[in-house]
Amino acid sequence: LHGSIAVYVGTDCYSFNGMFNSSDTQAIFSSSGKIGMHKPLGMFGISLEDAKLSLAYYYPKDKEKTSNMAIAGSVNFYSPKDSATKPVPVLVLTGCVLFQDYVPAFVCIDISPTKPLKISDFIATVFEWSYDTQYIDIGFVNGQIYYANTQKGQKHITIHDFNYNSGYHIKADTEVFSVQFTIEADIPKDKSGISITGYASAPIDLGFAQFTGKSSSDPNEPDQLKSPELTFATSSTSTSISIGVGLVLLKVPLATADIGYNVTRKVFTGKLIYSGKIDFIENPSISFEWSKERGLVITKFPMSGAFDFDLL
């Protein structure tokens, strides 16, 4: 049986033509046309191309199956350097609109585990301004860009047994100078930019010294807080990036600091000083650099003021 289903996604109505199949236990609909959906549920900067509707309704007597409804399509991301009239996407991801009780509630874009979505391409597509390439052009992998359309008073919705915070977000993995971080990003409604926080998958071990999280000495803190923390924020006018670390030297928690990024040298630089004495070391301090080429390297390790170890 051929027919059509009209669906509201936000304030926009879409008509899907397709085929109905019905039996004594279920009714199935799949659309055959291809529809473009811009800004689904208010998810600005996102267009769902070649969208198709699928609907599976199982009659109440079939209690083992759950009825479901979804719209699936593709989402294109573009390079900020591409100013052509018809730009060619640099990355195409799969997106969908999911329904709860036949009401659109959730938009999700799956990020590939192998093909990174660069933050410069995300910003060029979603915000339509250029990312400051003096900073690291981090790439997102193995995650989701999502928009949760919660009802008034709700802080999250539950999809497939996972809770998703209300609004526009990214959950993914990223890499900074060969260290993997699991991040979450918030994208505000005013389109002002993107803010990211994340934690390394494990402390960074240099043998006699370990770079941990700033709260790693507190046994009551969650495990993720025991690893270095990435903080990143960018807008059309400014960008900032830092790594929050704690230093454990000779198994003794020494100090904590936020280390900044040097845009000229393309490295993170930091210095930690402990006020006190560890064994024979008086007021120990340690300077370090973190770069793409060399990783994390101790550059200065003075001991008691009498002599220095330069590990470069």
PDB file of N, CA and C in Angstrom, residues 171-214:
ATOM      1  N   LYS A 171      29.699  14.818  22.460  1.00  0.00           N
ATOM      2  CA  LYS A 171      30.405  13.861  23.311  1.00  0.00           C
ATOM      3  C   LYS A 171      31.296  13.046  22.389  1.00  0.00           C
ATOM      4  N   ALA A 172      32.599  13.056  22.622  1.00  0.00           N
ATOM      5  CA  ALA A 172      33.508  12.380  21.684  1.00  0.00           C
ATOM      6  C   ALA A 172      34.880  12.222  22.320  1.00  0.00           C
ATOM      7  N   ASP A 173      35.767  11.588  21.573  1.00  0.00           N
ATOM      8  CA  ASP A 173      37.180  11.518  21.931  1.00  0.00           C
ATOM      9  C   ASP A 173      37.951  12.488  21.050  1.00  0.00           C
ATOM     10  N   THR A 174      39.042  13.005  21.603  1.00  0.00           N
ATOM     11  CA  THR A 174      39.938  13.833  20.811  1.00  0.00           C
ATOM     12  C   THR A 174      41.359  13.555  21.270  1.00  0.00           C
ATOM     13  N   GLU A 175      42.304  14.061  20.520  1.00  0.00           N
ATOM     14  CA  GLU A 175      43.711  13.796  20.816  1.00  0.00           C
ATOM     15  C   GLU A 175      44.486  15.108  20.814  1.00  0.00           C
ATOM     16  N   VAL A 176      45.291  15.307  21.846  1.00  0.00           N
ATOM     17  CA  VAL A 176      46.184  16.456  21.912  1.00  0.00           C
ATOM     18  C   VAL A 176      47.599  15.928  22.071  1.00  0.00           C
ATOM     19  N   PHE A 177      48.386  16.106  21.036  1.00  0.00           N
ATOM     20  CA  PHE A 177      49.785  15.671  21.050  1.00  0.00           C
ATOM     21  C   PHE A 177      49.925  14.227  21.517  1.00  0.00           C
ATOM     22  N   SER A 178      49.126  13.353  20.874  1.00  0.00           N
ATOM     23  CA  SER A 178      49.178  11.901  21.077  1.00  0.00           C
ATOM     24  C   SER A 178      48.591  11.439  22.410  1.00  0.00           C
ATOM     25  N   VAL A 179      47.995  12.327  23.182  1.00  0.00           N
ATOM     26  CA  VAL A 179      47.301  11.946  24.411  1.00  0.00           C
ATOM     27  C   VAL A 179      45.801  12.037  24.150  1.00  0.00           C
ATOM     28  N   GLN A 180      45.082  10.955  24.444  1.00  0.00           N
ATOM     29  CA  GLN A 180      43.646  10.906  24.166  1.00  0.00           C
ATOM     30  C   GLN A 180      42.845  11.477  25.329  1.00  0.00           C
ATOM     31  N   PHE A 181      41.874  12.316  24.978  1.00  0.00           N
ATOM     32  CA  PHE A 181      40.950  12.888  25.954  1.00  0.00           C
ATOM     33  C   PHE A 181      39.523  12.513  25.551  1.00  0.00           C
ATOM     34  N   THR A 182      38.700  12.251  26.545  1.00  0.00           N
ATOM     35  CA  THR A 182      37.259  12.103  26.333  1.00  0.00           C
ATOM     36  C   THR A 182      36.615  13.418  26.729  1.00  0.00           C
ATOM     37  N   ILE A 183      35.903  14.042  25.794  1.00  0.00           N
ATOM     38  CA  ILE A 183      35.434  15.414  26.013  1.00  0.00           C
ATOM     39  C   ILE A 183      33.913  15.517  25.922  1.00  0.00           C
ATOM     40  N   GLU A 184      33.410  16.579  26.485  1.00  0.00           N
ATOM     41  CA  GLU A 184      32.034  17.014  26.295  1.00  0.00           C
ATOM     42  C   GLU A 184      32.072  18.490  25.942  1.00  0.00           C
ATOM     43  N   ALA A 185      31.242  18.883  24.994  1.00  0.00           N
ATOM     44  CA  ALA A 185      31.216  20.270  24.539  1.00  0.00           C
ATOM     45  C   ALA A 185      29.803  20.814  24.613  1.00  0.00           C
ATOM     46  N   ASP A 186      29.690  22.077  24.988  1.00  0.00           N
ATOM     47  CA  ASP A 186      28.410  22.772  25.046  1.00  0.00           C
ATOM     48  C   ASP A 186      28.365  23.834  23.951  1.00  0.00           C
ATOM     49  N   ILE A 187      27.229  23.889  23.262  1.00  0.00           N
ATOM     50  CA  ILE A 187      27.040  24.862  22.181  1.00  0.00           C
ATOM     51  C   ILE A 187      25.821  25.705  22.545  1.00  0.00           C
ATOM     52  N   PRO A 188      26.011  26.950  22.974  1.00  0.00           N
ATOM     53  CA  PRO A 188      24.894  27.761  23.462  1.00  0.00           C
ATOM     54  C   PRO A 188      23.961  28.220  22.346  1.00  0.00           C
ATOM     55  N   LYS A 189      22.723  28.547  22.744  1.00  0.00           N
ATOM     56  CA  LYS A 189      21.708  28.960  21.781  1.00  0.00           C
ATOM     57  C   LYS A 189      22.054  30.268  21.079  1.00  0.00           C
ATOM     58  N   ASP A 190      22.856  31.113  21.734  1.00  0.00           N
ATOM     59  CA  ASP A 190      23.179  32.407  21.120  1.00  0.00           C
ATOM     60  C   ASP A 190      24.265  32.318  20.048  1.00  0.00           C
ATOM     61  N   LYS A 191      24.732  31.076  19.770  1.00  0.00           N
ATOM     62  CA  LYS A 191      25.712  30.829  18.710  1.00  0.00           C
ATOM     63  C   LYS A 191      27.049  31.538  18.954  1.00  0.00           C
ATOM     64  N   SER A 192      27.364  31.782  20.222  1.00  0.00           N
ATOM     65  CA  SER A 192      28.558  32.558  20.535  1.00  0.00           C
ATOM     66  C   SER A 192      29.853  31.770  20.397  1.00  0.00           C
ATOM     67  N   GLY A 193      29.778  30.466  20.382  1.00  0.00           N
ATOM     68  CA  GLY A 193      30.995  29.681  20.260  1.00  0.00           C
ATOM     69  C   GLY A 193      30.810  28.284  20.818  1.00  0.00           C
ATOM     70  N   ILE A 194      31.911  27.699  21.269  1.00  0.00           N
ATOM     71  CA  ILE A 194      31.869  26.339  21.782  1.00  0.00           C
ATOM     72  C   ILE A 194      32.840  26.234  22.949  1.00  0.00           C
ATOM     73  N   SER A 195      32.418  25.576  24.032  1.00  0.00           N
ATOM     74  CA  SER A 195      33.288  25.351  25.184  1.00  0.00           C
ATOM     75  C   SER A 195      33.418  23.853  25.421  1.00  0.00           C
ATOM     76  N   ILE A 196      34.640  23.412  25.688  1.00  0.00           N
ATOM     77  CA  ILE A 196      34.961  21.991  25.776  1.00  0.00           C
ATOM     78  C   ILE A 196      35.695  21.709  27.083  1.00  0.00           C
ATOM     79  N   THR A 197      35.320  20.628  27.747  1.00  0.00           N
ATOM     80  CA  THR A 197      36.101  20.103  28.865  1.00  0.00           C
ATOM     81  C   THR A 197      36.265  18.604  28.655  1.00  0.00           C
ATOM     82  N   GLY A 198      37.387  18.081  29.107  1.00  0.00           N
ATOM     83  CA  GLY A 198      37.619  16.652  28.952  1.00  0.00           C
ATOM     84  C   GLY A 198      38.780  16.194  29.798  1.00  0.00           C
ATOM     85  N   TYR A 199      38.906  14.871  29.902  1.00  0.00           N
ATOM     86  CA  TYR A 199      39.946  14.286  30.734  1.00  0.00           C
ATOM     87  C   TYR A 199      40.728  13.251  29.934  1.00  0.00           C
ATOM     88  N   ALA A 200      42.023  13.204  30.202  1.00  0.00           N
ATOM     89  CA  ALA A 200      42.869  12.204  29.564  1.00  0.00           C
ATOM     90  C   ALA A 200      42.441  10.813  30.010  1.00  0.00           C
ATOM     91  N   SER A 201      42.686   9.839  29.162  1.00  0.00           N
ATOM     92  CA  SER A 201      42.274   8.467  29.472  1.00  0.00           C
ATOM     93  C   SER A 201      43.059   7.877  30.634  1.00  0.00           C
ATOM     94  N   ALA A 202      44.245   8.455  30.933  1.00  0.00           N
ATOM     95  CA  ALA A 202      45.067   7.970  32.044  1.00  0.00           C
ATOM     96  C   ALA A 202      46.096   9.039  32.382  1.00  0.00           C
ATOM     97  N   PRO A 203      46.667   9.002  33.601  1.00  0.00           N
ATOM     98  CA  PRO A 203      47.774   9.917  33.908  1.00  0.00           C
ATOM     99  C   PRO A 203      48.934   9.706  32.944  1.00  0.00           C
ATOM    100  N   ILE A 204      49.760  10.727  32.787  1.00  0.00           N
ATOM    101  CA  ILE A 204      50.925  10.650  31.903  1.00  0.00           C
ATOM    102  C   ILE A 204      52.132  10.285  32.753  1.00  0.00           C
ATOM    103  N   ASP A 205      52.721   9.131  32.470  1.00  0.00           N
ATOM    104  CA  ASP A 205      53.782   8.579  33.310  1.00  0.00           C
ATOM    105  C   ASP A 205      55.140   8.792  32.656  1.00  0.00           C
ATOM    106  N   LEU A 206      56.035   9.516  33.364  1.00  0.00           N
ATOM    107  CA  LEU A 206      57.401   9.720  32.879  1.00  0.00           C
ATOM    108  C   LEU A 206      58.419   8.936  33.709  1.00  0.00           C
ATOM    109  N   GLY A 207      57.932   7.962  34.474  1.00  0.00           N
ATOM    110  CA  GLY A 207      58.835   7.176  35.309  1.00  0.00           C
ATOM    111  C   GLY A 207      58.913   7.763  36.702  1.00  0.00           C
ATOM    112  N   PHE A 208      59.879   8.670  36.927  1.00  0.00           N
ATOM    113  CA  PHE A 208      60.035   9.264  38.251  1.00  0.00           C
ATOM    114  C   PHE A 208      58.988  10.351  38.510  1.00  0.00           C
ATOM    115  N   ALA A 209      58.301  10.796  37.468  1.00  0.00           N
ATOM    116  CA  ALA A 209      57.281  11.837  37.620  1.00  0.00           C
ATOM    117  C   ALA A 209      56.027  11.440  36.853  1.00  0.00           C
ATOM    118  N   GLN A 210      54.891  11.808  37.401  1.00  0.00           N
ATOM    119  CA  GLN A 210      53.618  11.548  36.729  1.00  0.00           C
ATOM    120  C   GLN A 210      52.808  12.850  36.693  1.00  0.00           C
ATOM    121  N   PHE A 211      52.195  13.101  35.537  1.00  0.00           N
ATOM    122  CA  PHE A 211      51.257  14.202  35.420  1.00  0.00           C
ATOM    123  C   PHE A 211      49.848  13.624  35.565  1.00  0.00           C
ATOM    124  N   THR A 212      49.173  14.061  36.615  1.00  0.00           N
ATOM    125  CA  THR A 212      47.872  13.524  36.969  1.00  0.00           C
ATOM    126  C   THR A 212      46.825  14.631  36.840  1.00  0.00           C
ATOM    127  N   GLY A 213      45.648  14.395  37.424  1.00  0.00           N
ATOM    128  CA  GLY A 213      44.644  15.443  37.515  1.00  0.00           C
ATOM    129  C   GLY A 213      44.913  16.340  38.706  1.00  0.00           C
ATOM    130  N   LYS A 214      44.251  17.477  38.764  1.00  0.00           N
ATOM    131  CA  LYS A 214      44.483  18.428  39.848  1.00  0.00           C
ATOM    132  C   LYS A 214      43.932  17.921  41.175  1.00  0.00           C
TER     133      LYS A 214
END
